[in-house]
Amino acid sequence: MTLQTTTGPTVGIGWRPEIAEFVAGLPGLAFTEVIAESLHHPDPELLALRDRGVRVVPHGVKLSLGGAEEVDPARVAHLARGAALVAAPLVSEHVAFVRAGGLEAGHLLPVPRSRAALAALTRNIALTTAELDVPLAVEPIAALFDWPDDEYTEGEFLTELLDRTGALLLLDVANVYANARNRGQDPVKVLESFPLERVAYCHVAGGMEGDGLYHDTHTDPVPSEVLALVGEAEERLSPEGRLGYLLERDGGYPPGHVLAAELDAIADAARLERITRRAA
Amino acid sequence: MPREEPSGLAARQEALVRALVEGAPLPDGFDAHRVGTTARALARKRYGDAARLWPELLAHRDAYVAWAADHPTRGTWQDVWDFARAHRDSLDAPARAALAVREALWRYGDAPRPRRLPTLRLYPRGVVVAAFGRARLLGRR
């Protein structure tokens, strides 16, 4: 399935209750994302955005597509209901697992880039898309460690996964930066190894240095290296068929003018219109 | 649908999760520093979730992070309650009051279940009266 878009890429921001007022006040906002699991109790302010024509993408974090166990049908059904509720153009989840043996990790964990994990992901994505009326985009995560079982590079693994499943790619530019930096790789080369023709939209987020590693925290400012990689990504992506760049902030919310400046910096890096003021 | 069964993957994933959230031994071949850093980041993130739900825990950050390191999450709602019950005697006054209010309003259990009958709870600085989903702290001066 491909993504139908009516406009070219724009800049968006993830909707969170703490910044609902700021998000609603963005004059140029064309797309946002909501944590899919929070749609058990949809916020009226989010539904108002939907009614205004803002495209809302449910972003799941607990499906555990990369788990060895089959995805929970109740979670899949909830994702499908959430997509219908917000009239979503697509939904997204992660190339990750979050539980095993009945234990919740409370975190997105990397899967081994192995044939066994590829088989588990392929089965779980098939079980999920069978219940969805809209496309599914999957997001490679930022992880501080790799598995000793790895048989593929990240680019090879994703290309094979998307070929097998027909899923789209949610390209998190900050995750590419974080992983490349922590593995001592060139982020642009890693970016180029991904199946970029499958990108549905991109994430951008902040992070910080700690314990000799780069942490993709979503609670810190977006570093200039990530903004530079946004520019590199934009040069390599198709001008159509994707929603654009979405800023993820998950805590430590700064004042609105600081968030607005970050959104402007992302727009400038991608050479897109700023969304913080009305189009001329 | 692929025929290959993800054999061994379930056990491998479970061993990794146990190392991360229960402090179980790390399976061979992983970078101990990096997995340890992930486990600490995870415990800090759980504290952040807990403090959003119970801002009164603010003074117990280090204790919470240490507790979370070998107590796998049962959901934030349950976690903060379990933490507070396990540390009842060492909580500061705001956290104790928050625990008293919680216990007056809700039954302890896996899912939030409000109490139906009016309740009274003593806590070191006073008493909590709860009825019809609202609680009131009556403190001793």
Coordinates of C-alpha atoms in Angstrom, one line a residue:
Chain A
M1 CA 0.0 0.0 0.0
T2 CA 1.2 3.5 -0.7
L3 CA 0.4 6.7 1.1
Q4 CA -2.0 9.2 -0.5
T5 CA -1.0 12.8 0.2
T6 CA -2.6 15.9 -1.1
T7 CA 0.3 18.2 -0.4
G8 CA 4.1 18.0 -0.3
P9 CA 6.0 17.4 2.9
T10 CA 5.5 19.7 5.8
V11 CA 6.7 20.0 9.4
G12 CA 4.5 18.6 12.2
I13 CA 4.8 17.9 15.9
G14 CA 3.6 15.0 18.0
W15 CA 0.4 15.8 19.9
R16 CA 0.7 15.4 23.7
P17 CA -1.8 16.6 26.3
E18 CA 0.9 18.8 27.9
I19 CA 1.5 20.8 24.8
A20 CA -2.1 20.6 23.3
E21 CA -2.6 24.4 23.4
F22 CA 0.7 25.1 21.7
V23 CA 0.0 22.5 19.0
A24 CA -3.5 23.8 18.4
G25 CA -2.1 27.3 18.0
L26 CA 0.2 26.4 15.1
P27 CA -1.2 28.2 12.1
G28 CA 0.5 26.0 9.4
L29 CA 0.0 22.6 11.1
A30 CA -1.0 20.0 8.5
F31 CA -0.1 16.8 10.4
T32 CA 0.4 15.5 13.8
E33 CA 0.8 12.1 15.6
V34 CA -0.8 10.7 18.7
I35 CA 0.3 7.8 20.9
A36 CA -2.1 5.1 19.7
E37 CA -2.5 3.6 23.1
S38 CA -3.8 7.0 24.5
L39 CA -6.8 6.8 22.1
H40 CA -8.6 4.7 24.7
H41 CA -9.7 8.1 26.0
P42 CA -9.4 10.5 23.0
D43 CA -8.8 14.1 24.0
P44 CA -11.4 16.5 22.6
E45 CA -8.6 18.9 21.7
L46 CA -7.1 16.2 19.5
L47 CA -10.4 15.5 17.8
A48 CA -10.8 19.3 17.2
L49 CA -7.5 19.1 15.2
R50 CA -8.9 16.2 13.2
D51 CA -12.0 18.3 12.5
R52 CA -9.9 21.2 11.3
G53 CA -8.4 18.9 8.6
V54 CA -5.1 18.2 10.4
R55 CA -4.0 14.7 9.5
V56 CA -3.5 12.6 12.6
V57 CA -1.3 9.5 12.7
P58 CA -1.8 7.0 15.5
H59 CA 1.7 5.9 16.6
G60 CA 1.7 2.6 18.5
V61 CA 4.4 1.9 21.2
K62 CA 3.2 -1.4 22.8
L63 CA 2.3 -3.7 19.9
S64 CA 5.7 -5.5 20.1
L65 CA 5.9 -6.3 16.4
G66 CA 9.4 -7.7 16.9
G67 CA 8.4 -10.0 19.7
A68 CA 8.7 -13.8 19.2
E69 CA 5.1 -14.1 20.4
E70 CA 2.2 -13.2 18.1
V71 CA 0.8 -9.7 18.4
D72 CA -2.2 -9.4 20.8
P73 CA -5.4 -9.2 18.6
A74 CA -6.9 -6.8 21.2
R75 CA -4.0 -4.4 20.7
V76 CA -4.3 -4.7 16.9
A77 CA -8.1 -4.1 17.1
H78 CA -7.5 -1.0 19.2
L79 CA -5.0 0.4 16.8
A80 CA -7.5 -0.1 13.9
R81 CA -10.2 1.6 15.9
G82 CA -7.9 4.5 16.8
A83 CA -7.1 4.9 13.1
A84 CA -10.8 5.1 12.2
L85 CA -11.5 7.5 15.1
V86 CA -9.0 10.1 13.9
A87 CA -9.5 9.4 10.2
A88 CA -5.9 8.6 10.0
P89 CA -4.1 8.4 6.6
L90 CA -1.8 5.7 8.1
V91 CA -0.7 4.3 11.4
S92 CA 2.9 3.6 12.6
E93 CA 4.7 1.2 15.0
H94 CA 8.2 0.2 15.7
V95 CA 10.7 -2.4 14.6
A96 CA 11.1 -3.5 18.2
F97 CA 9.8 -5.7 21.0
V98 CA 8.6 -4.5 24.3
R99 CA 7.8 -7.7 26.2
A100 CA 8.9 -11.3 26.5
G101 CA 7.9 -14.2 28.7
G102 CA 5.1 -12.2 30.2
L103 CA 7.4 -9.4 31.3
E104 CA 7.1 -5.8 30.2
A105 CA 10.3 -4.2 29.3
G106 CA 8.7 -0.7 29.6
H107 CA 10.9 0.3 26.7
L108 CA 11.4 -0.3 22.9
L109 CA 14.0 -2.9 22.6
P110 CA 16.0 -3.8 19.5
V111 CA 15.4 -7.1 17.8
P112 CA 18.3 -9.2 16.6
R113 CA 18.8 -8.5 12.9
S114 CA 18.5 -12.3 12.3
R115 CA 16.4 -14.5 10.1
A116 CA 14.4 -15.6 13.1
A117 CA 13.5 -12.0 14.0
L118 CA 12.7 -11.2 10.4
A119 CA 10.2 -14.2 10.4
A120 CA 8.6 -13.0 13.6
L121 CA 8.3 -9.4 12.4
T122 CA 6.9 -10.5 9.0
R123 CA 4.2 -12.6 10.7
N124 CA 3.3 -9.9 13.2
I125 CA 3.1 -7.2 10.6
A126 CA 0.9 -9.4 8.4
L127 CA -1.4 -10.1 11.4
T128 CA -1.6 -6.3 12.0
T129 CA -2.1 -5.0 8.5
A130 CA -4.8 -7.6 7.9
E131 CA -6.9 -5.7 10.4
L132 CA -6.1 -2.2 9.2
D133 CA -7.8 -0.2 6.5
V134 CA -4.8 2.2 6.1
P135 CA -1.1 1.6 5.5
L136 CA 1.3 0.8 8.3
A137 CA 4.7 2.4 8.5
V138 CA 7.4 0.9 10.7
E139 CA 10.1 2.8 12.5
P140 CA 13.6 1.5 13.2
I141 CA 14.4 2.5 16.8
A142 CA 17.4 4.0 18.5
A143 CA 19.2 1.4 20.6
L144 CA 22.3 1.6 22.8
F145 CA 23.3 -2.0 22.1
D146 CA 23.2 -4.6 19.4
W147 CA 22.6 -8.3 19.5
P148 CA 25.4 -10.8 19.1
D149 CA 23.0 -12.7 16.8
D150 CA 23.0 -10.0 14.1
E151 CA 23.2 -11.4 10.5
Y152 CA 22.2 -8.3 8.5
T153 CA 23.2 -4.6 8.5
E154 CA 20.3 -2.3 9.5
G155 CA 19.8 -1.3 5.9
E156 CA 19.7 -4.9 4.6
F157 CA 17.4 -5.9 7.4
L158 CA 14.9 -3.1 6.7
T159 CA 15.0 -3.5 3.0
E160 CA 14.2 -7.2 3.3
L161 CA 11.5 -6.6 5.9
L162 CA 9.7 -4.0 3.8
D163 CA 10.0 -6.2 0.7
R164 CA 8.4 -9.1 2.6
T165 CA 5.6 -7.1 4.2
G166 CA 4.8 -4.1 1.9
A167 CA 5.0 -1.9 5.0
L168 CA 6.1 1.7 4.7
L169 CA 9.1 3.3 6.5
L170 CA 8.9 5.8 9.3
L171 CA 12.4 7.2 9.1
D172 CA 13.5 8.6 12.5
V173 CA 16.4 10.9 11.5
A174 CA 17.5 11.2 15.1
N175 CA 17.5 7.4 15.5
V176 CA 19.8 7.1 12.5
Y177 CA 22.1 9.7 14.0
A178 CA 22.1 8.1 17.4
N179 CA 22.8 4.6 16.2
A180 CA 25.4 5.6 13.7
R181 CA 27.2 7.7 16.3
N182 CA 27.0 5.0 19.0
R183 CA 28.3 2.3 16.5
G184 CA 31.0 4.6 15.0
Q185 CA 29.3 4.7 11.6
D186 CA 28.8 7.6 9.1
P187 CA 25.1 8.6 9.5
V188 CA 24.7 9.7 5.9
K189 CA 26.0 6.3 4.7
V190 CA 23.6 4.5 7.0
L191 CA 20.7 6.8 5.8
E192 CA 21.6 5.9 2.2
S193 CA 21.5 2.2 3.0
F194 CA 17.8 2.4 4.1
P195 CA 14.9 1.8 1.6
L196 CA 14.3 5.6 1.3
E197 CA 11.7 5.1 -1.5
R198 CA 9.4 3.6 1.1
V199 CA 9.4 6.6 3.5
A200 CA 5.9 7.7 4.7
Y201 CA 7.2 10.4 7.0
C202 CA 10.1 11.2 9.3
H203 CA 10.7 11.8 13.0
V204 CA 13.1 14.3 14.5
A205 CA 13.9 14.4 18.2
G206 CA 16.4 15.7 20.7
G207 CA 18.9 13.9 22.8
M208 CA 22.0 14.1 25.0
E209 CA 25.4 12.7 25.7
G210 CA 25.8 10.4 28.7
D211 CA 28.0 7.5 29.8
G212 CA 30.0 7.9 26.6
L213 CA 26.9 7.3 24.5
Y214 CA 24.3 9.5 22.7
H215 CA 20.8 9.0 24.2
D216 CA 17.8 9.7 22.1
T217 CA 15.8 11.2 25.0
H218 CA 13.0 13.2 23.4
T219 CA 13.3 15.5 26.4
D220 CA 16.4 17.6 25.2
P221 CA 16.9 20.0 22.3
V222 CA 17.4 18.7 18.8
P223 CA 21.2 18.9 18.2
S224 CA 22.7 20.6 15.1
E225 CA 24.0 17.2 13.9
V226 CA 20.4 15.9 13.7
L227 CA 19.2 19.0 11.9
A228 CA 22.1 18.6 9.4
L229 CA 21.0 15.0 8.8
V230 CA 17.4 16.3 8.2
G231 CA 18.9 18.3 5.3
E232 CA 20.8 15.3 4.0
A233 CA 17.6 13.2 4.2
E234 CA 15.5 15.8 2.4
E235 CA 17.9 15.7 -0.6
R236 CA 17.4 12.0 -0.9
L237 CA 13.7 11.6 -0.5
S238 CA 10.9 11.8 -3.0
P239 CA 9.1 15.2 -3.1
E240 CA 5.8 13.4 -3.0
G241 CA 4.0 10.6 -1.2
R242 CA 5.1 11.5 2.3
L243 CA 3.9 13.7 5.2
G244 CA 7.2 15.4 6.2
Y245 CA 9.1 15.8 9.4
L246 CA 7.5 15.4 12.8
L247 CA 9.1 16.7 16.0
E248 CA 8.8 14.3 19.0
R249 CA 8.9 15.8 22.4
D250 CA 8.0 13.5 25.4
G251 CA 8.7 15.5 28.5
G252 CA 10.7 18.4 29.9
Y253 CA 8.4 20.6 27.8
P254 CA 10.0 24.0 27.2
P255 CA 8.0 27.2 26.7
G256 CA 6.1 27.6 23.4
H257 CA 8.6 29.9 21.8
V258 CA 11.4 27.4 22.3
L259 CA 9.3 24.6 20.6
A260 CA 8.4 27.1 17.9
A261 CA 12.1 27.8 17.3
E262 CA 12.8 24.1 17.0
L263 CA 10.0 23.6 14.5
D264 CA 11.4 26.6 12.5
A265 CA 14.9 25.1 12.6
I266 CA 13.6 21.8 11.3
A267 CA 11.7 23.6 8.5
D268 CA 14.8 25.5 7.6
A269 CA 17.0 22.4 7.6
A270 CA 14.5 20.6 5.3
R271 CA 13.9 23.8 3.2
L272 CA 10.2 23.7 3.9
E273 CA 7.7 26.4 4.9
R274 CA 7.7 27.3 8.6
I275 CA 4.4 26.3 10.2
T276 CA 4.7 28.7 13.1
R277 CA 3.1 31.5 11.1
R278 CA 0.3 31.8 8.6
A279 CA 1.3 31.2 5.0
A280 CA 1.8 34.5 3.1
Chain B
M1 CA 2.7 -16.3 6.1
P2 CA 6.3 -17.6 6.7
R3 CA 6.6 -21.2 7.7
E4 CA 9.9 -20.7 9.7
E5 CA 9.2 -20.7 13.4
P6 CA 11.1 -18.1 15.4
S7 CA 12.7 -20.9 17.3
G8 CA 15.0 -19.8 20.2
L9 CA 14.0 -16.2 19.7
A10 CA 11.4 -16.2 22.4
A11 CA 13.9 -17.5 25.0
R12 CA 16.6 -15.1 23.8
Q13 CA 14.3 -12.2 24.1
E14 CA 13.1 -13.3 27.5
A15 CA 16.6 -13.6 28.8
L16 CA 17.5 -10.1 27.7
V17 CA 14.3 -8.6 29.2
R18 CA 15.1 -10.4 32.5
A19 CA 18.6 -9.0 32.5
L20 CA 17.2 -5.5 31.9
V21 CA 14.3 -5.4 34.4
E22 CA 15.1 -8.1 37.0
G23 CA 18.8 -7.7 37.1
A24 CA 19.2 -11.3 35.9
P25 CA 22.6 -12.3 34.4
L26 CA 23.3 -10.9 31.0
P27 CA 23.2 -13.5 28.2
D28 CA 26.6 -14.1 26.5
G29 CA 27.8 -11.8 23.7
F30 CA 26.1 -8.6 24.8
D31 CA 28.0 -5.4 25.7
A32 CA 27.5 -5.2 29.5
H33 CA 28.2 -1.5 29.7
R34 CA 25.7 -0.7 26.9
V35 CA 22.9 -3.0 28.2
G36 CA 23.6 -1.6 31.8
T37 CA 23.2 1.9 30.5
T38 CA 20.0 0.9 28.8
A39 CA 18.7 -0.6 32.1
R40 CA 19.5 2.6 34.0
A41 CA 17.9 4.8 31.3
L42 CA 14.8 2.6 31.6
A43 CA 14.6 2.9 35.4
R44 CA 15.0 6.7 35.1
K45 CA 12.2 6.8 32.5
R46 CA 10.0 4.7 34.8
Y47 CA 10.7 7.2 37.6
G48 CA 9.6 10.0 35.2
D49 CA 6.3 8.2 34.5
A50 CA 5.8 7.6 38.2
A51 CA 6.5 11.2 39.1
R52 CA 4.0 12.5 36.5
L53 CA 1.3 10.3 38.2
W54 CA 2.5 10.9 41.8
P55 CA 4.4 14.3 41.9
E56 CA 4.6 13.6 45.7
L57 CA 7.4 11.1 45.0
L58 CA 9.7 13.8 43.9
A59 CA 12.0 13.4 47.0
H60 CA 12.3 9.7 46.4
R61 CA 13.9 9.7 43.0
D62 CA 17.0 7.6 43.8
A63 CA 15.1 5.1 45.9
Y64 CA 12.5 4.7 43.1
V65 CA 15.2 4.2 40.4
A66 CA 17.0 1.6 42.6
W67 CA 13.7 -0.2 43.3
A68 CA 12.7 -0.2 39.6
A69 CA 16.0 -1.8 38.7
D70 CA 14.8 -5.2 40.0
H71 CA 11.1 -4.8 40.0
P72 CA 9.7 -5.3 36.5
T73 CA 6.9 -2.9 35.7
R74 CA 3.3 -3.9 36.2
G75 CA 2.2 -0.6 34.8
T76 CA 2.9 2.8 36.3
W77 CA -0.3 2.9 38.3
Q78 CA 0.6 -0.3 40.1
D79 CA 4.3 0.4 40.2
V80 CA 4.0 3.6 42.2
W81 CA 1.6 1.9 44.6
D82 CA 3.9 -1.1 45.1
F83 CA 6.9 1.3 45.6
A84 CA 5.0 3.4 48.2
R85 CA 3.8 0.3 50.1
A86 CA 7.3 -1.2 50.1
H87 CA 8.7 2.1 51.5
R88 CA 5.9 3.1 53.7
D89 CA 8.1 3.8 56.7
S90 CA 10.7 5.8 54.9
L91 CA 8.4 8.0 52.8
D92 CA 8.5 11.7 53.5
A93 CA 5.3 13.5 54.7
P94 CA 3.9 14.5 51.2
A95 CA 4.4 11.0 49.8
R96 CA 2.8 9.4 52.9
A97 CA -0.2 11.7 52.6
A98 CA -0.4 10.7 48.9
L99 CA -0.3 7.0 49.8
A100 CA -3.0 7.5 52.4
V101 CA -5.3 9.3 49.9
R102 CA -4.7 6.6 47.4
E103 CA -5.5 3.9 49.8
A104 CA -8.6 5.7 51.0
L105 CA -9.9 6.1 47.4
W106 CA -8.8 2.9 45.7
R107 CA -8.6 -0.8 46.4
Y108 CA -5.2 -2.3 46.0
G109 CA -5.1 -4.5 42.9
D110 CA -4.0 -4.8 39.3
A111 CA -6.6 -2.5 37.9
P112 CA -7.8 0.8 39.4
R113 CA -10.9 -0.1 41.4
P114 CA -12.5 2.7 43.3
R115 CA -13.8 2.0 46.8
R116 CA -17.6 2.2 47.0
L117 CA -18.1 2.9 50.6
P118 CA -16.8 5.9 52.6
T119 CA -13.5 5.1 54.2
L120 CA -11.2 6.5 56.9
R121 CA -7.4 6.0 56.9
L122 CA -5.0 7.0 59.6
Y123 CA -1.6 8.3 58.6
P124 CA 1.2 9.7 60.8
R125 CA 0.1 13.3 60.4
G126 CA -3.6 12.8 60.5
V127 CA -6.5 11.1 59.0
V128 CA -7.9 10.8 55.4
V129 CA -11.7 10.7 54.9
A130 CA -12.9 9.5 51.5
A131 CA -16.3 9.3 50.1
F132 CA -17.9 9.4 46.7
G133 CA -14.5 9.5 44.9
R134 CA -13.2 12.5 46.8
A135 CA -10.7 12.5 49.7
R136 CA -9.9 15.0 52.3
L137 CA -6.8 15.1 54.5
L138 CA -7.4 16.2 58.1
G139 CA -4.0 16.9 59.5
R140 CA -2.9 17.2 63.1
R141 CA -1.3 20.5 63.8

